[in-house]
Tab-separated table of C-alpha atoms and ligand atoms in Angstrom:
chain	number	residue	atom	x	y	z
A	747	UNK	CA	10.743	-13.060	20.727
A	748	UNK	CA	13.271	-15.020	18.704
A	749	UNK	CA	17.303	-14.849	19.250
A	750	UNK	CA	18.020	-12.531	16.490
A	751	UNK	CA	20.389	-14.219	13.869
A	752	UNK	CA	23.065	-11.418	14.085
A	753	UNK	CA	23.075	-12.084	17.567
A	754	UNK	CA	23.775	-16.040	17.194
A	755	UNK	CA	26.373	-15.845	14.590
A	756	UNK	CA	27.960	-13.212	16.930
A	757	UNK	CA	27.572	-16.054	19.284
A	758	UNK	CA	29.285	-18.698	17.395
A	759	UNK	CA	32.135	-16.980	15.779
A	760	UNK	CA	32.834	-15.146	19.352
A	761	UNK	CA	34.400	-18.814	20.213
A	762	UNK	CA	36.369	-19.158	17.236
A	763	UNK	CA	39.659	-16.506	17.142
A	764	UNK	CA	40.814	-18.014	13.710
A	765	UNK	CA	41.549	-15.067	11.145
A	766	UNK	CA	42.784	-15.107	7.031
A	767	UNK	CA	39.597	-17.627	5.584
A	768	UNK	CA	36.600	-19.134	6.779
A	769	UNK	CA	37.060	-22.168	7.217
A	770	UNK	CA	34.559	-25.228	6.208
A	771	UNK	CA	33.824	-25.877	10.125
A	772	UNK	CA	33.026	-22.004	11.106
A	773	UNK	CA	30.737	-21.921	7.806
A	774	UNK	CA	29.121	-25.373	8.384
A	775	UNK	CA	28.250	-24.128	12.419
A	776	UNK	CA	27.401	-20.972	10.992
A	777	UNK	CA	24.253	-21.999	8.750
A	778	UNK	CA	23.171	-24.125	11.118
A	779	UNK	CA	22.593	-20.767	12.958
A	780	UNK	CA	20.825	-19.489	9.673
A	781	UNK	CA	18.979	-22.418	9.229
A	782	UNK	CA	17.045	-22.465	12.539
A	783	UNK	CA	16.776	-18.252	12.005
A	784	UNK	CA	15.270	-18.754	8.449
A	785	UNK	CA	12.972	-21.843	10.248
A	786	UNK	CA	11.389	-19.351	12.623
A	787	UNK	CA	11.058	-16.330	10.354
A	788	UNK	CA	8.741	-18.770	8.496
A	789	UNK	CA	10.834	-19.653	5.277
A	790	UNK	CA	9.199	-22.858	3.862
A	791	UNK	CA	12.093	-25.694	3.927
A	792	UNK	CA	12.826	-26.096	0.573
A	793	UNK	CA	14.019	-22.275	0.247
A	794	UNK	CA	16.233	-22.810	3.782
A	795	UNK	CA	18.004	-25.346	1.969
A	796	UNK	CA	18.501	-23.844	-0.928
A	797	UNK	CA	19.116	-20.355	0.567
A	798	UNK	CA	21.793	-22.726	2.604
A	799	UNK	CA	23.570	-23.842	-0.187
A	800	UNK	CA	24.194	-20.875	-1.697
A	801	UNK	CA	25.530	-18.840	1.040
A	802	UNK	CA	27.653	-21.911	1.678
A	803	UNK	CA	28.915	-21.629	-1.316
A	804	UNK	CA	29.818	-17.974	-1.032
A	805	UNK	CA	31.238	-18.337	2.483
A	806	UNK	CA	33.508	-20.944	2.225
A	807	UNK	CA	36.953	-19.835	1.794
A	808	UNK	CA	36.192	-16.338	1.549
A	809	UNK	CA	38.623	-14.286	2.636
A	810	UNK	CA	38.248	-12.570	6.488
A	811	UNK	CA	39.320	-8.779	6.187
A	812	UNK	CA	41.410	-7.171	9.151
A	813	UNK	CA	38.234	-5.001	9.624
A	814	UNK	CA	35.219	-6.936	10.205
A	815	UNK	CA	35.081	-10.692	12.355
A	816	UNK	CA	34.217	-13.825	10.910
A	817	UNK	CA	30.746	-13.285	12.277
A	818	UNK	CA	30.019	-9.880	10.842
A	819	UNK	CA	31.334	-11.406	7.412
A	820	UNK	CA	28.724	-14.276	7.288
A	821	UNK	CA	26.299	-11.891	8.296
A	822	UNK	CA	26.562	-10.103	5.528
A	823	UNK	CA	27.009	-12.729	2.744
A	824	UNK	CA	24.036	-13.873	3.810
A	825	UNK	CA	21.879	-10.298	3.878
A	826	UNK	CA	23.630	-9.766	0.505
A	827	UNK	CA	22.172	-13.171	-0.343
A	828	UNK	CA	18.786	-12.132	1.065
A	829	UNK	CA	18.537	-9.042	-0.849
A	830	UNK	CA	19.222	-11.095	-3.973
A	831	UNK	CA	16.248	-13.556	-3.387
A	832	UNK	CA	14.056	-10.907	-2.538
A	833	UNK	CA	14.891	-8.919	-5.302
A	834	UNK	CA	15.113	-11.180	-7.989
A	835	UNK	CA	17.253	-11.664	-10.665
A	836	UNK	CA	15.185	-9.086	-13.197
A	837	UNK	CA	14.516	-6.953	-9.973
A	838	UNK	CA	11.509	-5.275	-9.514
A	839	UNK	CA	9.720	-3.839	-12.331
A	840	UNK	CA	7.758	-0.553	-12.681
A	841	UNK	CA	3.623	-1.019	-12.141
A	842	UNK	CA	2.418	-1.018	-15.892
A	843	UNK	CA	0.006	1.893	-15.974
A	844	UNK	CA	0.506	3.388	-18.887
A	845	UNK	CA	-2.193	3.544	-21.699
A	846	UNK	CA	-5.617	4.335	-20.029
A	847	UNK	CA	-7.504	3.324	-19.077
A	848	UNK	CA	-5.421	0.734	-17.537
A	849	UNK	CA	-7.366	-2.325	-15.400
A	850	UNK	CA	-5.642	-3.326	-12.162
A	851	UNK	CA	-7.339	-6.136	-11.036
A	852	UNK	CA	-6.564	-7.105	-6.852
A	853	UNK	CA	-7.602	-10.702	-6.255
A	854	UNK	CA	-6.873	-13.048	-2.670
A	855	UNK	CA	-8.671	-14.540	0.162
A	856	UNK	CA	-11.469	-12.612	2.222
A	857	UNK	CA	-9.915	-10.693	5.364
A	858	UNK	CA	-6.374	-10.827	3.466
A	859	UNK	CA	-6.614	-7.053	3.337
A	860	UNK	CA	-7.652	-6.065	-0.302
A	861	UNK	CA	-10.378	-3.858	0.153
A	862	UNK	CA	-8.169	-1.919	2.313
A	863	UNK	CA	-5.202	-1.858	-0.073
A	864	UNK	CA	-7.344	-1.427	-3.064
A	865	UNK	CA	-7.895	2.152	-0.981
A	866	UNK	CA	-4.469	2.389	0.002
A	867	UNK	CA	-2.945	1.823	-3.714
A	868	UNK	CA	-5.735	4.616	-5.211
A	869	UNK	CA	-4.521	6.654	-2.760
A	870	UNK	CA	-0.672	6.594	-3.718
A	871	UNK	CA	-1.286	6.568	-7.582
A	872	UNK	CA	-3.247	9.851	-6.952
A	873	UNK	CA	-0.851	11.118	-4.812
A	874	UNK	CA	2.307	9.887	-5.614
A	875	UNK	CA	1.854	9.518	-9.166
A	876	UNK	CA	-1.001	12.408	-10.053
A	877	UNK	CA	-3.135	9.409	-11.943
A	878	UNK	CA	-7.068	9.634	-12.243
A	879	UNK	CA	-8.552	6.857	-10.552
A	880	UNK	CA	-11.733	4.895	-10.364
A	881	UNK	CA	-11.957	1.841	-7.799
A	882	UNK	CA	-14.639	-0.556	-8.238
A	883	UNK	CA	-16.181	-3.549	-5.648
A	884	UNK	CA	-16.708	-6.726	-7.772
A	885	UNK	CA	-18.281	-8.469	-4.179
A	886	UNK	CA	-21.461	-8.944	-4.912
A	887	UNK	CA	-22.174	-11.372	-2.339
A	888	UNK	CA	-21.170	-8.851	0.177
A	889	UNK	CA	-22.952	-5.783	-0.389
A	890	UNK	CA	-20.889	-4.511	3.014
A	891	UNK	CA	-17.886	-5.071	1.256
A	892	UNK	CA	-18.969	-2.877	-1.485
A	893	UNK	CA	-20.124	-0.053	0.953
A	894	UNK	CA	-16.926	-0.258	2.703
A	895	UNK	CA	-14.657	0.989	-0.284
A	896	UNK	CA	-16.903	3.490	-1.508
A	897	UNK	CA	-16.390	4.968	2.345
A	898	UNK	CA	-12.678	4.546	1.455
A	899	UNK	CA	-12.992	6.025	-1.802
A	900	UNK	CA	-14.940	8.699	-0.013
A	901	UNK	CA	-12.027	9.503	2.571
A	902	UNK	CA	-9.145	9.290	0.552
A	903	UNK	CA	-11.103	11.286	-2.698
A	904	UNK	CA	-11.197	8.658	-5.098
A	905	UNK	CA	-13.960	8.127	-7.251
A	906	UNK	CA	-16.158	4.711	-6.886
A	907	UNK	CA	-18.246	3.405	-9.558
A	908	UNK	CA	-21.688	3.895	-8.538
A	909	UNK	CA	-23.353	0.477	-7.042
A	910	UNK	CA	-25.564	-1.177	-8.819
A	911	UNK	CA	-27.071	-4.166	-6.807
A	912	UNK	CA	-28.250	-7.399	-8.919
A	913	UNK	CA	-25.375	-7.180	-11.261
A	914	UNK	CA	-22.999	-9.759	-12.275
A	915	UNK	CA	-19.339	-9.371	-11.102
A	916	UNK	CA	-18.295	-9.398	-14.896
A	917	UNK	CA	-21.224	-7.028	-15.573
A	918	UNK	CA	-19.708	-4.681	-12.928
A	919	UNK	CA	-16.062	-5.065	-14.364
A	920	UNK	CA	-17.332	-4.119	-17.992
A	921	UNK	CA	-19.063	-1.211	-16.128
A	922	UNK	CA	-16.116	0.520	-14.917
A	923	UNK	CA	-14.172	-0.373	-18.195
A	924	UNK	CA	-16.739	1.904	-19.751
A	925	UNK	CA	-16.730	4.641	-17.107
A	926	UNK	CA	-13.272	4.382	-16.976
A	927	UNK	CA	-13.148	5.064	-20.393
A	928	UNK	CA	-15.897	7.835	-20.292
A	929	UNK	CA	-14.647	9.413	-17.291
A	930	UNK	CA	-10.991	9.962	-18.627
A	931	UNK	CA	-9.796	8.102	-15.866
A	932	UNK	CA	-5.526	6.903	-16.210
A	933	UNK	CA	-6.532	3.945	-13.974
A	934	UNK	CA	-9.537	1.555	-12.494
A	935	UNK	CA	-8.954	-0.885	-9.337
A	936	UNK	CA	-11.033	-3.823	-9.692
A	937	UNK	CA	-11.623	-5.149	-6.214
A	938	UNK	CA	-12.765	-8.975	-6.653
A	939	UNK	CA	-14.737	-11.178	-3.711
A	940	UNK	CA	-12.742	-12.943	-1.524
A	941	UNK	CA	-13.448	-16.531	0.008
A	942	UNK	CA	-12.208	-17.645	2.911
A	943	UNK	CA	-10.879	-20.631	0.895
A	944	UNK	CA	-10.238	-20.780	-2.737
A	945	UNK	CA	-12.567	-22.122	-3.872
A	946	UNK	CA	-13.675	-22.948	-7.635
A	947	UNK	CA	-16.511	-20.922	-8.003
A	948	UNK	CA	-14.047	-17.739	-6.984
A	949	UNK	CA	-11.895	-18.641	-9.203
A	950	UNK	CA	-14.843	-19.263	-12.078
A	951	UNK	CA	-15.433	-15.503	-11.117
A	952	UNK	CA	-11.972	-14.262	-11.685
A	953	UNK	CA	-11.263	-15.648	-14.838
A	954	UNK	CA	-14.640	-14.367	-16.479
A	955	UNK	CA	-13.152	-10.414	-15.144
A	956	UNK	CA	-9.989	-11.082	-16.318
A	957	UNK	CA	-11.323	-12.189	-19.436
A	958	UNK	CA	-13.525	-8.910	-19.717
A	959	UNK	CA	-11.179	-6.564	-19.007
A	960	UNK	CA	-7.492	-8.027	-19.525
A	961	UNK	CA	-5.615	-6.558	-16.549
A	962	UNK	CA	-2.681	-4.756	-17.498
A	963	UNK	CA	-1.857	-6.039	-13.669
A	964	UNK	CA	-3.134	-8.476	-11.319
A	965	UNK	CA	-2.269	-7.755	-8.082
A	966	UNK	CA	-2.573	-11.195	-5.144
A	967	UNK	CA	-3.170	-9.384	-1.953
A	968	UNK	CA	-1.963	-11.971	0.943
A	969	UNK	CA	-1.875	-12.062	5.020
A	970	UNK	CA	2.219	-11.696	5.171
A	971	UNK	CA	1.774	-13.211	8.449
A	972	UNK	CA	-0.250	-16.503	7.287
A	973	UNK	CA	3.812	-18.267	5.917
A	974	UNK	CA	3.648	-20.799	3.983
A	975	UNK	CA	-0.552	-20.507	3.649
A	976	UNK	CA	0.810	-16.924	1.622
A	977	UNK	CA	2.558	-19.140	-1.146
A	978	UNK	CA	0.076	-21.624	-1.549
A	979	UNK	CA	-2.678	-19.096	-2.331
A	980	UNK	CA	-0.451	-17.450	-4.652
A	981	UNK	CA	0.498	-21.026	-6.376
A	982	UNK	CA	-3.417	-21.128	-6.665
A	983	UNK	CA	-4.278	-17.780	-8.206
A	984	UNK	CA	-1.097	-17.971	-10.031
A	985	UNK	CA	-2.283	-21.114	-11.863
A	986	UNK	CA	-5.623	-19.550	-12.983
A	987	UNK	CA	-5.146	-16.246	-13.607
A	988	UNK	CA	-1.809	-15.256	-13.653
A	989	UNK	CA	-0.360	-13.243	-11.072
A	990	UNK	CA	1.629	-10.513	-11.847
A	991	UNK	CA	2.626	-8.656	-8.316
A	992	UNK	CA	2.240	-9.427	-4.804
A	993	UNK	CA	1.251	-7.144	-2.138
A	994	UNK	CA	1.992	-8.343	1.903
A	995	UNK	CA	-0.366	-7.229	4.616
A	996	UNK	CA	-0.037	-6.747	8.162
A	997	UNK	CA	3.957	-6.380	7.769
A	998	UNK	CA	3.241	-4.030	10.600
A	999	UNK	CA	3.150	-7.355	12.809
A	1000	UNK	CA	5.346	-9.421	14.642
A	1001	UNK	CA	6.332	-11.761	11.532
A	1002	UNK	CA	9.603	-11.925	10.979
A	1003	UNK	CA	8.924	-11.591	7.504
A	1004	UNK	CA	10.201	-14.914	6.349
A	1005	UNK	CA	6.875	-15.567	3.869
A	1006	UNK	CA	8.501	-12.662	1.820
A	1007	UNK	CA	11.343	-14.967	0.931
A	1008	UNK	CA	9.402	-18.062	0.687
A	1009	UNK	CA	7.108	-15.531	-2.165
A	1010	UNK	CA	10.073	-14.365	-4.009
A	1011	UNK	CA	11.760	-17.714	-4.467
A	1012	UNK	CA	8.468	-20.353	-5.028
A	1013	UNK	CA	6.174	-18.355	-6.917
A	1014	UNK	CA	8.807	-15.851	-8.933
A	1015	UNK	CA	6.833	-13.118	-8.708
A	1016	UNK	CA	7.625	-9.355	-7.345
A	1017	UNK	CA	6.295	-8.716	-4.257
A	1018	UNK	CA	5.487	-4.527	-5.301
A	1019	UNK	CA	4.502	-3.496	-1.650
A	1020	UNK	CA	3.931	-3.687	2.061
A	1021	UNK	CA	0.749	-3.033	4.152
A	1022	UNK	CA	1.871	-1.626	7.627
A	1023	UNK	CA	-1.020	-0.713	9.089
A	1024	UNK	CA	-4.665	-0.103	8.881
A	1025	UNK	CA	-4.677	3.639	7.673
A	1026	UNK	CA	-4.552	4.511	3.918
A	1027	UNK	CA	-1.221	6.070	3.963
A	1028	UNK	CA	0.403	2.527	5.414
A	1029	UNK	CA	1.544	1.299	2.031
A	1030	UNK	CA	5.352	1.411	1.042
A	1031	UNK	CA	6.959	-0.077	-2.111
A	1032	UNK	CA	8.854	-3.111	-0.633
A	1033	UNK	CA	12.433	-2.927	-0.176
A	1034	UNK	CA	14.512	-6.082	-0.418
A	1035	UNK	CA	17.227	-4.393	2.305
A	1036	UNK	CA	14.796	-3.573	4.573
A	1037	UNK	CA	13.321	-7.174	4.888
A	1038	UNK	CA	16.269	-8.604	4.398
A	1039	UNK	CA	17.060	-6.732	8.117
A	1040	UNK	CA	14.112	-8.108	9.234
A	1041	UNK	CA	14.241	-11.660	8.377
A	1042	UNK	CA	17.950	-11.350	10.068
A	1043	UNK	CA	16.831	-9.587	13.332
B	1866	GDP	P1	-10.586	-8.067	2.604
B	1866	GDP	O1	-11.666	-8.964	3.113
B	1866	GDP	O2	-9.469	-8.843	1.996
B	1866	GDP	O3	-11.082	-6.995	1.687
B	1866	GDP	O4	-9.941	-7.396	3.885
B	1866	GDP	P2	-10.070	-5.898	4.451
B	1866	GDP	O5	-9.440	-4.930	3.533
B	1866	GDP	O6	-11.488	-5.647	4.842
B	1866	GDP	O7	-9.128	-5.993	5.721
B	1866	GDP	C1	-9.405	-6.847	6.820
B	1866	GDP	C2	-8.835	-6.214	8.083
B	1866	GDP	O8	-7.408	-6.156	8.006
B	1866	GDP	C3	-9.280	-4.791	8.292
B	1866	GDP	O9	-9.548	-4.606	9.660
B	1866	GDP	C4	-8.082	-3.963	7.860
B	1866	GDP	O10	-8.022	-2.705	8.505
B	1866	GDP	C5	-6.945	-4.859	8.251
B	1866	GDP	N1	-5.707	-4.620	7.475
B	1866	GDP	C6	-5.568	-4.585	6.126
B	1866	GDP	N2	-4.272	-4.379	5.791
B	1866	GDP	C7	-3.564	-4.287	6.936
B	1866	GDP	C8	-2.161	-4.084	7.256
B	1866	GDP	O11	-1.275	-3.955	6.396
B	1866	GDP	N3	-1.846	-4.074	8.578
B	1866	GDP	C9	-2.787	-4.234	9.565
B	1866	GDP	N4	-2.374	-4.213	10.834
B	1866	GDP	N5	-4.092	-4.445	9.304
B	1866	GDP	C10	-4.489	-4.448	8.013
């Protein structure tokens, strides 16, 4: 595995026995520490730089208390800086679930994990938040897909609209609109067909649901292990049918967790919550400290 960055700026700053205020030298051999760190956790360029300047511009000068060494003192400007990014600056704002029946609508590639977090969300609003909800599979080119979250739905107790094969996607959204409606549901998870690629005929297909049933959210499920790929899907979907949360799969992995940063600061929109595993219950809301930890080993 990779030199953890803690563990490099310890490194550095062990060599220098300057106290009182970092000076422009220790900060300059400092981020080139960060830089390469921020490089391997899979932080797309543009953000290291940026990220760079910034903490730069904190650093410099800033005052070395008796207490901590230089080194501990970048290290945290710079988690404190991480934290920020990840964060926001309007921080992370509540799921908007309120009036039902309220759509969620989970779009993203094929194998990025939705079906599985489609389950895994239904699971924690019935849970967590005592909400009525119906899931729905929109993949009708897949009729395995559709089988496999009304076995979800099965496990975790959450009600799946029946399946209906020959309908239109938009046919199937209106559907659970209506049941959702009937059924005194709070909530109804539209899961969409993936592609392997984005393609335009997916995207033809999301816009026509989104149209039909005006998602109070729309929720990009993405591999948080595919980097840079991550941001470019969510540029994509972004563009067509406005994203408005991000949930990262397979944070369980061995990703240093730099795509969450690369998210945050391209595509401006909250990342709401980590997959960490296969199992239903592996969903947590994400915390900027916590991957802020990560991305600084
Ligand atoms: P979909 O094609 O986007 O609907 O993807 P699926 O939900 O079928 O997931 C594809 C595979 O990824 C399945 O084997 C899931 O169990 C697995 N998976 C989904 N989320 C996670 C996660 O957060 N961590 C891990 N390790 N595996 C996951």
């Amino acid at each position: 595995m990779f030199e953890s960055l803690s563990d490099r700026l310890g490194g550095v700053f062990d060599r220098l026995t300057k106290q009182g205020a970092l000076s422009e030298d220790d900060v300059r051999t400092a981020m080139r520490e960060v830089r390469v760190a921020l490089l391997e956790a899979d932080v797309s360029l543009p953000v290291v730089r940026d990220f760079v300047k910034k903490v730069t511009a904190k650093a410099t000068g800033a005052a070395v208390t008796k207490s901590i060494t230089p080194g501990q003192q970048v290290i945290k400007i710079v988690h404190d800086e991480l934290k920020a990014m990840l964060a926001g600056e309007e921080g992370i704002p509540p799921l908007k679930i309120d009036n039902p029946p309220a759509p969620i609508l989970m779009v993203g590639l094929q194998g990025s994990g939705k079906t599985t977090t489609t389950g895994k969300l239904a699971k924690r609003l019935k849970e967590r938040d005592g909400k009525r909800v119906l899931m729905a599979s929109l993949d009708v080119n897949r009729p395995a897909a559709m089988e496999q979250l009304k076995i979800l739905g099965t496990q975790i107790g959450v009600d799946t609209l029946p399946i209906v094969m020959g309908q239109k996607p938009v046919d199937i959204a209106k559907r659970a609109k209506q049941q959702a409606a009937l059924g005194g549901y709070d909530i109804y998870l539209l899961d969409t067909a993936g592609r392997l690629q984005i393609d335009q005929v997916l995207m033809d297909e999301v816009q026509q649901v989104h149209a039909a049933v005006n998602p109070r959210e729309t929720l990009l499920v993405v591999d948080g292990l595919t980097g840079q790929v991550a941001v470019e899907v969510a540029e994509e979907f972004d563009a067509k049918v406005g994203v408005t949360g991000v949930v990262l799969t397979r944070m369980d992995g061995d990703g240093r967790g730099g795509a969450a940063l690369s998210m945050r600061a391209v595509t401006g929109k909250p990342i709401r919550y980590v997959g960490l595993g296969e199992k239903m219950d592996a969903l947590e809301t994400f915390e900027p400290d916590r991957i802020a930890g990560r991305i600084l080993g």
